[in-house]
Every structure is written in C-alpha cells, then in structure tokens.
Short mmCIF file of C-alpha atoms in Angstrom, two decimals:
data_model
loop_
_atom_site.label_atom_id
_atom_site.label_comp_id
_atom_site.label_asym_id
_atom_site.label_seq_id
_atom_site.Cartn_x
_atom_site.Cartn_y
_atom_site.Cartn_z
CA MET A 1 136.83 81.92 -87.66
CA TRP A 2 133.99 81.57 -85.05
CA PHE A 3 134.58 80.01 -81.49
CA PRO A 4 131.75 78.95 -79.32
CA ARG A 5 131.47 81.25 -76.54
CA PRO A 6 132.37 79.44 -73.08
CA ARG A 7 129.12 78.92 -71.27
CA ALA A 8 128.63 79.60 -67.46
CA PRO A 9 128.50 77.00 -65.38
CA PRO A 10 125.27 75.96 -64.27
CA PRO A 11 124.03 76.64 -60.72
CA GLY A 12 125.48 74.28 -58.14
CA ALA A 13 128.16 72.64 -60.21
CA GLN A 14 130.95 74.35 -57.74
CA ARG A 15 129.42 72.42 -54.92
CA ARG A 16 129.32 69.25 -56.96
CA ARG A 17 133.29 69.79 -57.55
CA ARG A 18 133.53 69.80 -53.85
CA CYS A 19 131.69 66.70 -53.06
CA GLY A 20 133.53 64.80 -55.68
CA ALA A 21 136.97 65.88 -54.33
CA LEU A 22 135.39 64.80 -50.59
CA THR A 23 134.33 61.40 -51.83
CA ALA A 24 137.79 60.69 -54.29
CA ALA A 25 139.84 61.46 -50.53
CA MET A 26 137.16 59.17 -48.86
CA ALA A 27 137.66 56.39 -51.47
CA GLU A 28 141.29 56.61 -51.16
CA GLY A 29 141.25 56.38 -47.25
CA ILE A 30 138.93 53.12 -47.70
CA LEU A 31 141.72 51.81 -50.41
CA THR A 32 144.48 52.42 -47.91
CA ILE A 33 142.73 50.46 -44.87
CA LEU A 34 141.92 47.42 -47.48
CA LYS A 35 145.47 47.67 -48.70
CA PHE A 36 146.98 47.21 -45.00
CA CYS A 37 144.14 44.52 -43.96
CA LEU A 38 145.39 42.56 -47.14
CA LEU A 39 149.09 43.11 -46.00
CA ALA A 40 147.94 41.56 -42.29
CA LEU A 41 146.52 38.41 -44.05
CA VAL A 42 149.60 37.89 -46.09
CA PHE A 43 151.82 38.00 -42.84
CA LEU A 44 149.40 35.56 -40.95
CA PHE A 45 149.33 33.49 -43.63
CA LEU A 46 153.15 33.24 -44.06
CA ALA A 47 153.49 33.18 -40.21
CA ARG A 48 151.67 30.18 -40.15
CA VAL A 49 153.44 28.16 -43.04
CA VAL A 50 156.49 28.93 -41.17
CA TRP A 51 155.27 27.67 -37.71
CA VAL A 52 153.77 24.23 -39.80
CA VAL A 53 157.46 23.92 -41.29
CA VAL A 54 159.24 24.20 -38.25
CA ALA A 55 156.74 21.70 -36.36
CA GLU A 56 157.38 19.22 -39.21
CA LEU A 57 161.15 19.58 -38.79
CA LYS A 58 161.19 19.19 -34.96
CA GLY A 59 158.98 16.02 -35.46
CA SER A 60 156.30 17.58 -33.49
CA ALA A 61 155.00 15.71 -30.28
CA SER A 62 151.71 17.30 -30.73
CA LEU A 63 151.06 14.87 -33.28
CA ALA A 64 149.59 11.99 -31.47
CA PRO A 65 149.57 8.39 -33.03
CA PRO A 66 145.82 7.33 -34.21
CA LEU A 67 143.42 5.89 -31.55
CA PRO A 68 143.40 2.11 -31.91
CA ALA A 69 140.21 0.59 -33.21
CA PRO A 70 137.57 -0.16 -30.77
CA ALA A 71 137.57 -3.90 -29.63
CA PRO A 72 135.07 -5.99 -30.84
CA ALA A 73 132.23 -6.66 -28.51
CA THR A 74 132.67 -9.93 -26.53
CA PRO A 75 130.20 -12.78 -27.16
CA PRO A 76 128.44 -14.41 -24.31
CA ALA A 77 130.58 -17.24 -23.02
CA ALA A 78 128.87 -20.36 -24.47
CA GLU A 79 131.54 -22.97 -25.03
CA PRO A 80 135.14 -22.18 -24.85
CA LYS A 81 136.69 -22.55 -28.38
CA LYS A 82 139.79 -24.84 -29.12
CA THR A 83 142.09 -22.83 -30.48
CA ARG A 84 145.76 -23.28 -31.96
CA ARG A 85 148.16 -20.68 -30.52
CA THR A 86 150.09 -19.63 -33.35
CA LYS A 87 153.39 -17.45 -33.75
CA PRO A 88 152.98 -13.79 -33.48
CA TRP A 89 153.18 -11.88 -36.90
CA ARG A 90 156.53 -10.20 -37.06
CA LEU A 91 157.69 -7.29 -39.49
CA ARG A 92 161.50 -7.41 -39.99
CA VAL A 93 163.58 -4.75 -41.37
CA VAL A 94 165.41 -5.65 -44.78
CA ALA A 95 166.44 -2.33 -46.01
CA PRO A 96 168.35 -0.05 -45.34
CA ALA A 97 171.50 -2.15 -44.36
CA GLY A 98 171.80 -0.01 -41.15
CA ASP A 99 168.50 -1.20 -39.59
CA ALA A 100 168.49 -4.65 -41.31
CA GLY A 101 167.74 -7.69 -39.10
CA LYS A 102 165.45 -5.38 -36.31
CA ALA A 103 162.42 -7.38 -35.90
CA PHE A 104 159.07 -5.83 -34.20
CA GLU A 105 156.29 -8.01 -33.37
CA VAL A 106 152.61 -7.26 -34.17
CA ASP A 107 150.38 -7.20 -31.36
CA GLY A 108 146.81 -6.20 -32.32
CA GLU A 109 148.32 -2.68 -33.98
CA LEU A 110 151.74 -1.30 -35.04
CA THR A 111 152.34 2.09 -36.33
CA ILE A 112 154.71 2.82 -38.72
CA GLY A 113 156.67 6.48 -39.00
CA ARG A 114 158.99 9.08 -37.88
CA ALA A 115 157.23 10.05 -34.58
CA PRO A 116 158.42 9.00 -31.66
CA GLY A 117 155.34 7.23 -30.66
CA CYS A 118 155.05 4.89 -33.33
CA GLY A 119 155.54 1.08 -32.89
CA ILE A 120 158.35 1.08 -35.61
CA ALA A 121 159.77 4.62 -35.03
CA LEU A 122 162.37 5.45 -37.59
CA PRO A 123 163.36 9.14 -37.38
CA GLN A 124 166.24 8.92 -40.00
CA ASP A 125 164.18 8.26 -42.63
CA SER A 126 162.92 11.26 -44.40
CA TYR A 127 160.86 9.59 -46.75
CA LEU A 128 158.30 8.50 -43.95
CA SER A 129 155.53 10.77 -42.61
CA GLN A 130 155.40 11.21 -38.64
CA ILE A 131 152.35 8.34 -39.00
CA HIS A 132 152.97 6.79 -42.35
CA ALA A 133 150.94 3.29 -42.09
CA ARG A 134 149.94 0.58 -39.76
CA ALA A 135 150.06 -2.75 -39.42
CA ILE A 136 146.83 -4.55 -37.86
CA GLU A 137 146.69 -8.48 -36.96
CA ARG A 138 143.00 -9.80 -36.88
CA ASP A 139 141.79 -13.42 -36.61
CA GLY A 140 145.41 -14.58 -37.43
CA GLU A 141 145.82 -12.47 -40.51
CA LEU A 142 148.00 -9.76 -40.75
CA TYR A 143 147.15 -6.43 -42.93
CA VAL A 144 148.84 -3.22 -43.74
CA GLU A 145 147.14 0.11 -44.18
CA ASP A 146 148.66 3.17 -45.56
CA LEU A 147 147.31 6.53 -43.02
CA GLY A 148 147.10 8.87 -45.99
CA SER A 149 151.20 9.26 -46.36
CA THR A 150 152.70 11.62 -48.99
CA ASN A 151 154.82 8.95 -50.35
CA GLY A 152 152.57 5.92 -50.07
CA THR A 153 153.22 2.41 -48.78
CA LEU A 154 154.00 -0.51 -51.10
CA VAL A 155 153.42 -4.19 -51.06
CA ASN A 156 155.37 -6.46 -52.96
CA GLY A 157 156.33 -3.10 -55.09
CA THR A 158 152.51 -2.22 -55.65
CA ARG A 159 151.11 1.07 -54.29
CA ILE A 160 147.99 0.47 -51.70
CA THR A 161 145.12 2.75 -50.99
CA THR A 162 143.15 0.34 -48.96
CA PRO A 163 144.04 -2.06 -45.99
CA GLN A 164 146.16 -5.19 -47.71
CA ARG A 165 146.44 -8.47 -46.52
CA ILE A 166 149.87 -9.83 -45.83
CA LYS A 167 150.97 -13.31 -46.44
CA LYS A 168 154.52 -14.62 -44.75
CA GLY A 169 157.27 -13.15 -46.90
CA ASP A 170 155.57 -10.30 -48.32
CA ARG A 171 157.62 -6.99 -48.30
CA VAL A 172 155.98 -3.64 -47.33
CA GLN A 173 157.93 -0.55 -48.18
CA ALA A 174 157.04 2.79 -46.33
CA GLY A 175 159.65 5.31 -47.44
CA ALA A 176 163.22 4.17 -47.91
CA THR A 177 162.46 1.40 -45.55
CA VAL A 178 161.42 -2.13 -46.59
CA LEU A 179 160.09 -4.68 -44.31
CA GLU A 180 159.36 -8.33 -44.40
CA ALA A 181 156.37 -10.40 -42.81
CA ALA A 182 157.39 -13.13 -40.84
CA ARG A 183 155.90 -15.55 -38.41
#
C-alpha cells in the first residue's frame, strides 16, 4: 500500500501557531470582561426594579400631585357680569361601605388617588394609582379626567380616555371606589 509522505511544515508555520494561541487567549480575556459587564448591567437593572417596587409599596412622597392648570388670563374689566352663585360641585363616596357618605367639594380641581397629597386620598384602595384621576370645575361644569392610571376611570360604567363632562347623579369609579356627582 502506498501512503503519502508527510510534508514538512512550511517555513513560519510555527510562528503562526504561537500567534493564534496568543489571539485565542486575548479573545478569551475580552469575553470574560464582557461577561462581567453584562452581569453588572443585570444587577443594576434588578436593583432599579426593587427600588421602584419598594417606593410604590411605601407610597412614595416623591410623587407630587400634578400642577394645577394655569389660570386663564383675566379680561379687562368692562362691565361686571351679574352671575348667579350656584352651589359648588361635590363628589360623594357611594362605595365601599366603609367610606360611604364622605363628601368632597370640588373647588377648581380635585385629584383622586392613594397619595397623601390628593384631594380625595384613599390609601386603602389598592386598585387606585398614586394619582389616579382628577375632577375639574370650569364655568360651572364638572369634568373628570383619567391621569394615565393602570385600572382606568369609569363614568357610569364606561371607561374614559379624555376629560368627560359630568352631570348631577353621574357615578365615577376610580379603583374600587365609586363617587357620585352632586350639587
């Protein structure tokens, strides 16, 4: 049987093998550094998630209620208008039974939520966001607006996405709390 004779390595092959081993060692070192960087990023992400959850559970005081809408510019005083003074709007709690009967007067703007700074602060309602919705009185009309809450705000059983005009007797549900508009 005939076997091919092994060839002698070409000149410089030994040097190439050494360079290849050096390159592989460098690549392995770089990969190790990248692994540690990825591990650090995962740790930072998890730390941030835990921080947000703890802040939400504690009812973070760093969440301030939204700034009130800017006051409209006052027109020049021409003639004093004779306006009839009407009763202010009120939001009365209908449900849950523990809070039923509480009434809150809407004087310009009133926020609804779990945060202590809200006009209607309901910290026991776990379905409410920190700052869930707001009631606004403009020109004698009452409007309710959802402020991007997780569970939404319902007016007479219908979820709202834009400011909704409220009439006397309408029911507003924010979380598990139901409020009724009254004058």
